[in-house]
Amino acid sequence: MAGMTRYVAVRSIQTFITLLIILTLIFIMFEALPAKPQDLLATTPNMQPSQIQYMIELFGYDRPVSERYVNYLINMLTFDFGISFSQAEGVWDILSERIPRTMLLFGGATILAYIIGIYVGALIAWRRGGILDGSSVIISLVFYNMPSFWIGLIFLVIFASELNWFPLTGWYDPTDNLPYVLDVLWHVSLPMIVLLLLSLAGTILLMRTAMLDVIGENYMVTAKAIGLPERKVLFKHGARNAMLPVVTSFVIAFVFSIGGAVVLENVFSFPGMGALYIDALFELDFPVAQATLYIITLMVLLGNFAADLLYGYLDPRVRI
Amino acid sequence: MKNDSKSDAQPKKTDARGELQEASMKTFRRILVALRGTWKIYRRSLTGVTGLGIVFGFFIIAITAPWTAPYDRDFKAPAVDTFIADYATRDLPENVNWSRVIGLTASEKDRPLERVMIYSADEGSVIGYPVTRGIGEETDEIGIEIGSPAAIELPANLRYLEYAHFYRSFFFVLSPDGEGENATATLYEYDYDFIYLREHEVPFVPLYSSNLWNGFSPLYQVGRLALAFADEHNVWMINKRPPDFTEPGIDGVTFTNSLTIPNATIVGNPLVVDGDFANGSMLFVPTDEGIKAYSLNLTRAALTDRVLDITIDRLEWESNHTIDGETFEPATGNDMLIFQYPYQPTTALGKETVAIATTDGRIIAYDRVTGSMAWSSKPILPGIREFEISSLHSSPDNMVIVGRTGERGLIVGLDPETGRVGSNNSLFSTVDGYLNSAPQYVKGQYRYVFSTDKGTIYLATDEMQINATFSAPGGGAVTPAAFLGNIYIEGSRAGNYFGVITEDGSLFVETLTGVNIAPLHPGTYPSGNYYPLGTDYEGHDILTQVMYGTRAELLVGVSAAFFSVVIGTIVGLVAGFYSGIIGELLMRATDVMLSLPYLVIMLLFAAAFGPSLFNIIIIFAILSWAGIARVIRSVTLSTRKRAFVDAAIVAGASDTRLIFRHIGPNVIPYAFLYMTFMISGAIVTEAILAFLGFGDPNAITWGMMLQYLQISGHSLDAPWWLLPPGIAITLLSLAFYLIGRAFDEVVNPRLRRR
């Protein structure tokens, strides 16, 4: 493919630079926080000054900022996150068991939303002007503007509390008589369904708009006039071109759904990264908060990068 | 016009103003024309008009909230709506004369309920009904049950009956044997399970009985009981140590001893303080010569330190109630009071006083150990001239006097160290009727509960202020012995209740405080208030909160969006205009900002800089300008290429003039367009931040309402609280979004339906 290597190289460098900039920003933000770790640790009664001093040295707060910054960068890039303030465990250990859970939750939801949404959006746009079109647009609009936690709570009330189809909280409950995988899926289902609905709303709207744009194009009219079967016209010519903005918005929605996952994890008491992040913020557990923020941002950046690559594959114009 | 910028002569002032006026009129007219054109296109979209209508409606609500909302901003539903008096009635068995009840153990949280002990006068028997924890743990009922009784026959001519409980229960029955000068009496001891333990011979027939001292030695971790009887010259005392955990099977140890006071005449009930097994055990006897205080002597085993014997030892001090030469008569029939902080070692001076009431309403307090007068006080109460003291009681903080003034009963609190009635004479209340029960102090509630002979039950605060009254169920009088006092009931409706045995033979318990049943369903309530959408956990009306919340929502939404758009537009304009290094740098920065997960970072900022509406607005503006900047930049770029800009450059327009006067107006529609989407997003974002706990606690917003719902634990069972704020958020956000979409068709003509 023409120019693909160059394109990939340029994008990789850009992503890496962006990562460094973001890491720096995170560092600055944590430096700017009014509370410092040693202040928090000092609130424990019976804390000796020598212990506080030890803590300061351990976390490196007695070194100059520049040295701390370099150490910080090296640590972050090598995934060496240190020890949590509130739980006496390595941050990576805590994080590593949570990452797959959150990934399952929003990864599953987003992928499903996109698969279904692209198909449904294209279909709706094709049958434009009907009742299906109008009503699905309205429903999607409504869901798009709902606060995610609220719809989560409503689902929790209806499906978990009243109907008992799903469990109320958690990730895995050994007292359920289900094999591990099934039990996990059962627990993850409700939050995933909610997240799916919310993502679907945006996807359908976007796909529909993109398809409407494309349908009016000349080549679509030509294809239909030639006599190509409708399905082929729709999906091979129409959807493929409409997918371009859809793929870019995949990235935006990815970012959105991380935020949505954070909130939903709170509502469903789902022990994932989002819940960890919020707890760490409340407890001012710096290492954990920093590391979680970093991982989330890294995931977003990688998602961006992947989307860019995909976009480059789909749309040759970009590679020029 | 070209010459304007170069003209230097003093322009005539009126001319300049006139020009300015004309210019602004022109702009104004131009704006009007543009608006009218916009509206013509805009109104073709049904959704757009709907959105506009909804937003308009919310604005009206926000502005008129103080007049149209059903209640005030800070309204809370009154207690009569949110608290229901929790009560239960249990039938006591019939065929029992409930004329005298001697005691339900004042059960507290760590001591389970014991028995209701009833002494039935004409039958001479004591019947004990166990009042036990009922099924209330599982169900929603109050957990109290009456079990089947156990009874014993007692000797006739009962003089005294007392029931004591500390880890084990005992009761004591005194009955005289024979009559006349040399008649004696017998004190019977029974165990909790009505098992006869032993009897003691009392060498006289008593006229007076002391308090039943029921104490606990923290040092030796055992309880102690002490009781004394007296006639005119003799005192007989029993000290009992109930069995403890190290001596199962033995019913404790009992010591008895007696004392004769030949010269003085005993005029009232003695008072015992049984200290700590170490020292300080004393017996106080009121005589016509004053108080005589005797110490008790403990003989101990050498090695094990066990108490082998207790005797009334010697007279420590006596005092004849003389103050400044004037001698006061002790009021007979009134009890003496020992004021001692419970369970404290006997060291603190001034807090260990023995108080006695005298006939002229004076209270004299003596230091318990030395007998020196600690204080003497004739409580003067504003507006009350004479009052008679009936009895003295004590609670952790106050000395409580019960008395009567005229036809009313009186309850007064004295500072035990000074004898004064509170600092501003506020520690008293009068009630209708006379108190017929000792004011019982309810631990943990800081209240006193007592009943009067008119059948009313009162709750008084620490400051003796009456703050609740209850009537005996059925309206009948609560007979003097029938008020049992504070009961702590466990189970699902656990709490402090008071227990009353009514004349028709039921045990009635009612909660002292009431159970909070908020959040309330929509509907009408006992106070007459109608809550169209119900209330939240503290009693705020939901509809009122939603209406007032509109203000904060619109404020936050519009300001956050506005600042975001301002920043984004400036960045976009500059980046588009200066397409060199500055432009590139700004675009890179924009890209970086776009790739940040903004919610997660917003949480960080909110955690760091504190929750307040202002902070949320700033945070939102700082993190969301990137999208707009991008769009504005591309618009700027394309506008810049147009002919009129080139013309302006040729004409010599400066950069700023170009940006603001020529390119600006083309960019503004897009800025407005994105502002509406931003408002939509800001409202939802604020709700999310508030829900997660980072919102402004002082502001009423819909997000805070939902957060409070979650925190108070009612998210699953209060749909009237869950739905309205969420619907409001969705509606308002959707309305702005619809406005944006419709406006989008105005700004981007190719979106219009053909």
Coordinates of C-alpha atoms in Angstrom, one line a residue, chain B residues 342-730:
Chain B
P342 CA -21.6 5.8 87.8
Y343 CA -18.8 3.3 87.8
Q344 CA -16.1 5.9 88.6
P345 CA -13.5 5.2 91.3
T346 CA -14.3 7.2 94.3
T347 CA -11.7 9.9 94.0
A348 CA -13.2 13.0 92.5
L349 CA -14.0 15.6 95.1
G350 CA -17.1 17.6 94.7
K351 CA -18.8 15.0 92.6
E352 CA -19.5 12.6 95.4
T353 CA -22.2 14.2 97.4
V354 CA -25.0 13.1 99.6
A355 CA -27.9 15.4 99.3
I356 CA -30.9 15.7 101.5
A357 CA -33.9 17.8 101.1
T358 CA -35.2 19.8 104.1
T359 CA -38.6 20.9 105.0
D360 CA -38.3 24.4 103.7
G361 CA -37.4 23.3 100.2
R362 CA -33.7 23.6 100.7
I363 CA -31.2 21.0 99.5
I364 CA -28.1 20.4 101.4
A365 CA -25.3 18.5 99.9
Y366 CA -22.4 17.0 101.9
D367 CA -19.2 15.6 100.7
R368 CA -19.7 11.9 100.9
V369 CA -16.4 11.1 102.5
T370 CA -15.7 13.9 104.9
G371 CA -19.2 15.2 105.7
S372 CA -18.3 18.8 105.1
M373 CA -21.0 20.7 103.5
A374 CA -20.5 20.9 99.8
W375 CA -23.2 23.3 99.0
S376 CA -26.7 24.2 100.2
S377 CA -29.2 25.6 97.8
K378 CA -32.8 26.7 97.9
P379 CA -33.6 26.4 94.2
I380 CA -35.4 29.5 93.2
L381 CA -37.4 29.2 90.0
P382 CA -38.6 32.2 88.1
G383 CA -42.3 32.5 88.5
I384 CA -42.6 29.8 91.1
R385 CA -42.9 30.8 94.7
E386 CA -43.3 27.7 96.7
F387 CA -42.6 24.2 95.8
E388 CA -42.4 21.0 97.6
I389 CA -39.7 18.5 96.9
S390 CA -41.0 14.9 96.6
S391 CA -37.8 13.1 95.7
L392 CA -34.3 13.4 94.5
H393 CA -32.9 11.5 91.6
S394 CA -29.7 11.5 89.7
S395 CA -28.5 11.1 86.2
P396 CA -25.0 11.3 84.7
D397 CA -25.0 15.1 84.6
N398 CA -27.7 16.4 86.8
M399 CA -29.3 16.1 90.1
V400 CA -33.0 15.9 89.3
I401 CA -35.6 17.1 91.7
V402 CA -39.1 16.1 91.4
G403 CA -41.6 18.2 93.3
R404 CA -44.9 19.9 93.2
T405 CA -46.0 23.4 93.1
G406 CA -49.6 24.0 93.6
E407 CA -51.5 21.7 91.3
R408 CA -48.6 21.1 89.0
G409 CA -45.7 18.8 89.1
L410 CA -42.2 20.0 88.7
I411 CA -39.0 18.6 87.5
V412 CA -35.8 20.6 88.1
G413 CA -32.2 20.0 87.2
L414 CA -29.5 21.1 89.5
D415 CA -25.8 21.2 88.9
P416 CA -24.5 18.6 91.3
E417 CA -21.4 20.7 92.1
T418 CA -23.0 24.0 92.9
G419 CA -26.7 23.2 93.5
R420 CA -27.8 25.9 91.1
V421 CA -30.5 25.5 88.7
G422 CA -28.6 25.7 85.4
S423 CA -26.8 28.8 84.4
N424 CA -29.8 30.8 83.4
N425 CA -32.5 29.2 85.5
S426 CA -33.7 27.2 82.6
L427 CA -33.4 23.7 83.9
F428 CA -36.9 23.1 84.9
S429 CA -40.3 22.4 83.6
T430 CA -43.7 22.1 85.1
V431 CA -46.2 19.5 84.1
D432 CA -49.9 19.0 84.5
G433 CA -50.3 16.4 87.3
Y434 CA -47.8 15.0 89.7
L435 CA -45.0 12.8 88.7
N436 CA -45.7 9.3 89.9
S437 CA -42.6 7.7 88.5
A438 CA -39.0 8.5 89.0
P439 CA -37.6 10.3 85.9
Q440 CA -35.7 7.6 84.1
Y441 CA -32.7 8.6 82.3
V442 CA -32.5 7.0 78.8
K443 CA -28.9 6.5 78.0
G444 CA -27.8 7.5 74.6
Q445 CA -30.8 9.7 74.0
Y446 CA -30.0 12.2 76.7
R447 CA -33.6 12.3 77.8
Y448 CA -35.7 11.7 80.8
V449 CA -38.9 9.8 80.6
F450 CA -41.5 9.9 83.4
S451 CA -45.2 9.6 83.9
T452 CA -47.7 11.6 85.8
D453 CA -50.8 10.7 87.7
K454 CA -52.9 12.1 84.8
G455 CA -51.8 9.4 82.6
T456 CA -49.4 11.4 80.4
I457 CA -45.9 10.3 79.7
Y458 CA -43.3 13.0 79.2
L459 CA -40.0 13.2 77.6
A460 CA -37.7 15.8 78.9
T461 CA -34.3 16.8 77.6
D462 CA -31.1 17.1 79.5
E463 CA -32.1 20.6 80.3
M464 CA -35.4 19.5 81.7
Q465 CA -37.3 20.9 78.8
I466 CA -40.3 18.9 77.9
N467 CA -40.1 18.0 74.3
A468 CA -42.7 15.3 73.8
T469 CA -45.7 14.0 75.4
F470 CA -47.5 10.7 75.0
S471 CA -50.8 9.6 76.4
A472 CA -51.5 6.3 77.9
P473 CA -53.2 4.2 75.2
G474 CA -56.9 4.1 75.6
G475 CA -56.7 7.5 77.2
G476 CA -56.9 6.0 80.7
A477 CA -54.6 6.9 83.5
V478 CA -51.3 5.2 83.7
T479 CA -51.6 3.8 87.2
P480 CA -48.7 4.6 89.4
A481 CA -46.9 1.4 89.3
A482 CA -47.7 0.6 85.8
F483 CA -45.1 2.8 84.1
L484 CA -42.2 0.6 83.6
G485 CA -39.8 3.0 82.1
N486 CA -37.2 2.8 79.3
I487 CA -37.0 -0.5 77.5
Y488 CA -34.4 -1.1 74.8
I489 CA -35.9 -3.5 72.3
E490 CA -33.7 -5.2 69.8
G491 CA -34.6 -6.5 66.4
S492 CA -35.4 -4.8 63.2
R493 CA -37.1 -1.9 64.9
A494 CA -34.5 -1.6 67.6
G495 CA -34.4 1.4 69.8
N496 CA -35.5 2.9 73.1
Y497 CA -39.1 2.5 73.9
F498 CA -41.0 3.1 77.1
G499 CA -43.2 0.4 78.5
V500 CA -46.5 0.9 80.2
I501 CA -48.9 -1.6 81.7
T502 CA -52.3 -0.2 81.2
E503 CA -55.4 -0.7 83.2
D504 CA -56.9 -3.1 80.8
G505 CA -54.0 -5.4 81.3
S506 CA -51.8 -5.0 78.3
L507 CA -48.2 -4.2 77.9
F508 CA -47.8 -1.2 75.7
V509 CA -44.5 -0.1 74.3
E510 CA -44.0 3.0 72.3
T511 CA -40.9 4.4 70.8
L512 CA -39.4 7.4 72.3
T513 CA -38.4 9.1 69.2
G514 CA -40.3 7.7 66.3
V515 CA -39.2 5.9 63.3
N516 CA -38.2 7.9 60.2
I517 CA -40.2 6.8 57.3
A518 CA -38.9 9.3 54.8
P519 CA -38.5 9.2 51.9
L520 CA -42.2 9.6 51.5
H521 CA -44.4 8.4 48.6
P522 CA -46.2 11.1 46.7
G523 CA -49.5 11.9 48.4
T524 CA -51.2 13.7 51.2
Y525 CA -49.9 13.3 54.8
P526 CA -51.2 13.9 58.3
S527 CA -49.9 17.5 58.3
G528 CA -52.2 18.3 55.5
N529 CA -49.3 18.7 53.1
Y530 CA -49.5 17.3 49.6
Y531 CA -46.2 16.2 48.1
P532 CA -46.8 15.7 44.4
L533 CA -43.6 13.8 43.9
G534 CA -42.9 12.7 47.4
T535 CA -39.9 13.6 49.5
D536 CA -36.4 12.6 49.9
Y537 CA -34.7 11.2 53.0
E538 CA -34.6 14.4 54.9
G539 CA -38.1 15.4 53.9
H540 CA -37.4 17.9 51.1
D541 CA -40.2 18.0 48.6
I542 CA -38.9 16.5 45.3
L543 CA -40.9 18.8 43.0
T544 CA -39.6 21.9 44.8
Q545 CA -36.1 20.6 44.6
V546 CA -36.3 19.9 40.9
M547 CA -37.7 23.3 40.2
Y548 CA -35.1 25.1 42.2
G549 CA -32.5 22.9 40.8
T550 CA -33.2 24.3 37.4
R551 CA -31.4 27.4 38.3
A552 CA -28.1 25.8 39.1
E553 CA -28.4 23.5 36.1
L554 CA -29.0 26.4 33.7
L555 CA -26.3 28.4 35.4
V556 CA -23.7 25.7 35.3
G557 CA -24.6 24.5 31.8
V558 CA -24.6 27.8 30.1
S559 CA -21.5 29.2 31.9
A560 CA -19.5 26.1 31.5
A561 CA -20.4 25.9 27.8
F562 CA -19.9 29.6 27.3
F563 CA -16.3 29.6 28.7
S564 CA -15.5 26.5 26.9
V565 CA -16.6 28.0 23.6
V566 CA -14.8 31.3 24.3
I567 CA -11.5 29.5 24.8
G568 CA -12.1 27.2 21.9
T569 CA -13.1 30.0 19.5
I570 CA -10.1 32.1 20.4
V571 CA -7.7 29.1 20.0
G572 CA -9.4 28.1 16.8
L573 CA -9.3 31.6 15.3
V574 CA -5.7 32.1 16.2
A575 CA -4.7 28.7 15.0
G576 CA -6.5 29.1 11.7
F577 CA -5.3 32.6 11.1
Y578 CA -1.7 32.2 11.9
S579 CA -1.0 29.0 10.1
G580 CA 2.7 29.0 10.8
I581 CA 4.3 27.6 13.9
I582 CA 1.7 29.1 16.2
G583 CA -1.0 27.4 14.3
E584 CA 0.8 24.0 14.3
L585 CA 1.5 24.2 18.0
L586 CA -2.0 25.1 18.9
M587 CA -3.3 22.3 16.7
R588 CA -1.0 19.8 18.4
A589 CA -2.2 21.0 21.8
T590 CA -5.7 20.6 20.6
D591 CA -5.0 17.1 19.5
V592 CA -3.5 16.2 22.8
M593 CA -6.5 17.6 24.6
L594 CA -8.9 15.7 22.4
S595 CA -7.2 12.5 23.1
L596 CA -7.5 12.8 26.9
P597 CA -10.3 11.0 28.6
Y598 CA -11.9 14.1 29.9
L599 CA -14.2 12.6 32.6
V600 CA -11.4 10.8 34.4
I601 CA -9.3 14.0 34.5
M602 CA -12.2 16.1 35.6
L603 CA -12.6 13.8 38.5
L604 CA -8.9 14.4 39.4
F605 CA -9.4 18.1 39.3
A606 CA -12.6 18.0 41.3
A607 CA -10.9 15.8 43.9
A608 CA -8.0 18.2 44.1
F609 CA -9.6 21.6 44.0
G610 CA -12.7 20.9 45.9
P611 CA -16.3 20.6 45.0
S612 CA -18.0 23.8 44.1
L613 CA -20.1 25.0 41.2
F614 CA -17.5 27.5 40.2
N615 CA -14.7 24.9 40.1
I616 CA -16.9 22.6 38.0
I617 CA -17.5 25.3 35.5
I618 CA -13.8 26.1 35.2
I619 CA -12.8 22.5 35.0
F620 CA -15.3 21.8 32.3
A621 CA -14.2 24.8 30.3
I622 CA -10.5 23.9 30.6
L623 CA -11.1 20.3 29.4
S624 CA -13.7 20.7 26.6
W625 CA -12.6 23.5 24.4
A626 CA -10.7 21.2 22.0
G627 CA -13.6 20.0 19.9
I628 CA -14.8 23.5 19.2
A629 CA -11.2 24.8 18.5
R630 CA -10.9 22.2 15.8
V631 CA -14.1 23.2 14.0
I632 CA -13.5 26.9 14.4
R633 CA -10.0 26.4 13.0
S634 CA -11.3 24.8 9.8
V635 CA -14.0 27.4 9.4
T636 CA -11.3 30.1 9.9
L637 CA -9.1 28.5 7.3
S638 CA -11.8 28.3 4.7
T639 CA -13.1 31.8 5.4
R640 CA -9.7 33.2 5.1
K641 CA -9.4 32.0 1.6
R642 CA -12.5 33.9 0.5
A643 CA -12.3 37.0 -1.6
F644 CA -13.5 39.6 0.9
V645 CA -10.7 38.8 3.3
D646 CA -8.2 39.3 0.6
A647 CA -9.8 42.6 -0.2
A648 CA -9.6 43.7 3.4
I649 CA -6.0 42.7 3.6
V650 CA -5.3 44.8 0.5
A651 CA -7.2 47.7 2.1
G652 CA -4.7 47.5 5.0
A653 CA -6.7 46.1 7.7
S654 CA -4.8 45.0 10.8
D655 CA -4.7 41.4 11.9
T656 CA -7.0 41.9 14.9
R657 CA -9.4 43.8 12.7
L658 CA -9.4 41.0 10.2
I659 CA -10.0 38.4 12.9
F660 CA -12.7 40.1 14.8
R661 CA -14.5 42.1 12.2
H662 CA -14.3 40.0 9.1
I663 CA -13.7 36.4 9.9
G664 CA -15.3 36.5 13.3
P665 CA -18.9 37.0 12.2
N666 CA -18.6 34.0 10.0
V667 CA -17.3 31.9 12.9
I668 CA -19.9 32.9 15.4
P669 CA -22.7 30.8 14.1
Y670 CA -20.6 27.7 14.5
A671 CA -19.6 28.8 17.9
F672 CA -23.2 29.2 18.9
L673 CA -23.9 25.8 17.4
Y674 CA -21.3 24.1 19.4
M675 CA -22.2 26.0 22.4
T676 CA -25.7 24.4 22.5
F677 CA -24.1 20.9 22.3
M678 CA -21.7 21.9 25.0
I679 CA -24.5 23.0 27.2
S680 CA -26.1 19.7 26.7
G681 CA -22.9 17.9 27.6
A682 CA -22.1 20.2 30.6
I683 CA -25.5 19.4 32.2
V684 CA -24.9 15.7 32.0
T685 CA -21.3 16.0 33.1
E686 CA -22.2 18.0 36.1
A687 CA -24.8 15.4 37.0
I688 CA -22.1 12.7 36.7
L689 CA -19.6 14.6 38.8
A690 CA -22.3 15.2 41.5
F691 CA -23.4 11.6 41.5
L692 CA -19.9 10.3 42.0
G693 CA -19.5 12.6 45.0
F694 CA -17.6 15.5 43.5
G695 CA -20.5 18.0 43.2
D696 CA -21.2 21.1 45.2
P697 CA -22.9 20.1 48.4
N698 CA -24.3 23.5 49.0
A699 CA -26.1 23.8 45.7
I700 CA -29.3 22.1 44.7
T701 CA -28.7 20.4 41.4
W702 CA -30.4 17.3 40.0
G703 CA -27.1 15.4 40.1
M704 CA -26.8 16.1 43.8
M705 CA -30.3 14.9 44.4
L706 CA -29.4 11.6 42.7
Q707 CA -26.2 11.4 44.7
Y708 CA -28.1 11.9 47.9
L709 CA -30.5 9.2 46.8
Q710 CA -27.6 6.8 46.3
I711 CA -25.9 7.7 49.5
S712 CA -28.9 7.4 51.7
G713 CA -29.3 3.9 50.3
H714 CA -32.8 4.3 48.9
S715 CA -31.8 4.1 45.2
L716 CA -33.7 0.8 44.8
D717 CA -36.9 1.7 46.6
A718 CA -37.8 5.3 46.0
P719 CA -38.7 5.6 42.3
W720 CA -40.4 8.9 42.9
W721 CA -37.0 10.2 44.0
L722 CA -35.1 8.4 41.3
L723 CA -37.1 9.4 38.3
P724 CA -37.8 13.1 38.3
P725 CA -34.2 14.4 38.5
G726 CA -33.1 12.0 35.8
I727 CA -36.0 12.9 33.6
A728 CA -35.2 16.6 34.1
I729 CA -31.6 16.1 33.1
T730 CA -32.5 14.1 30.1

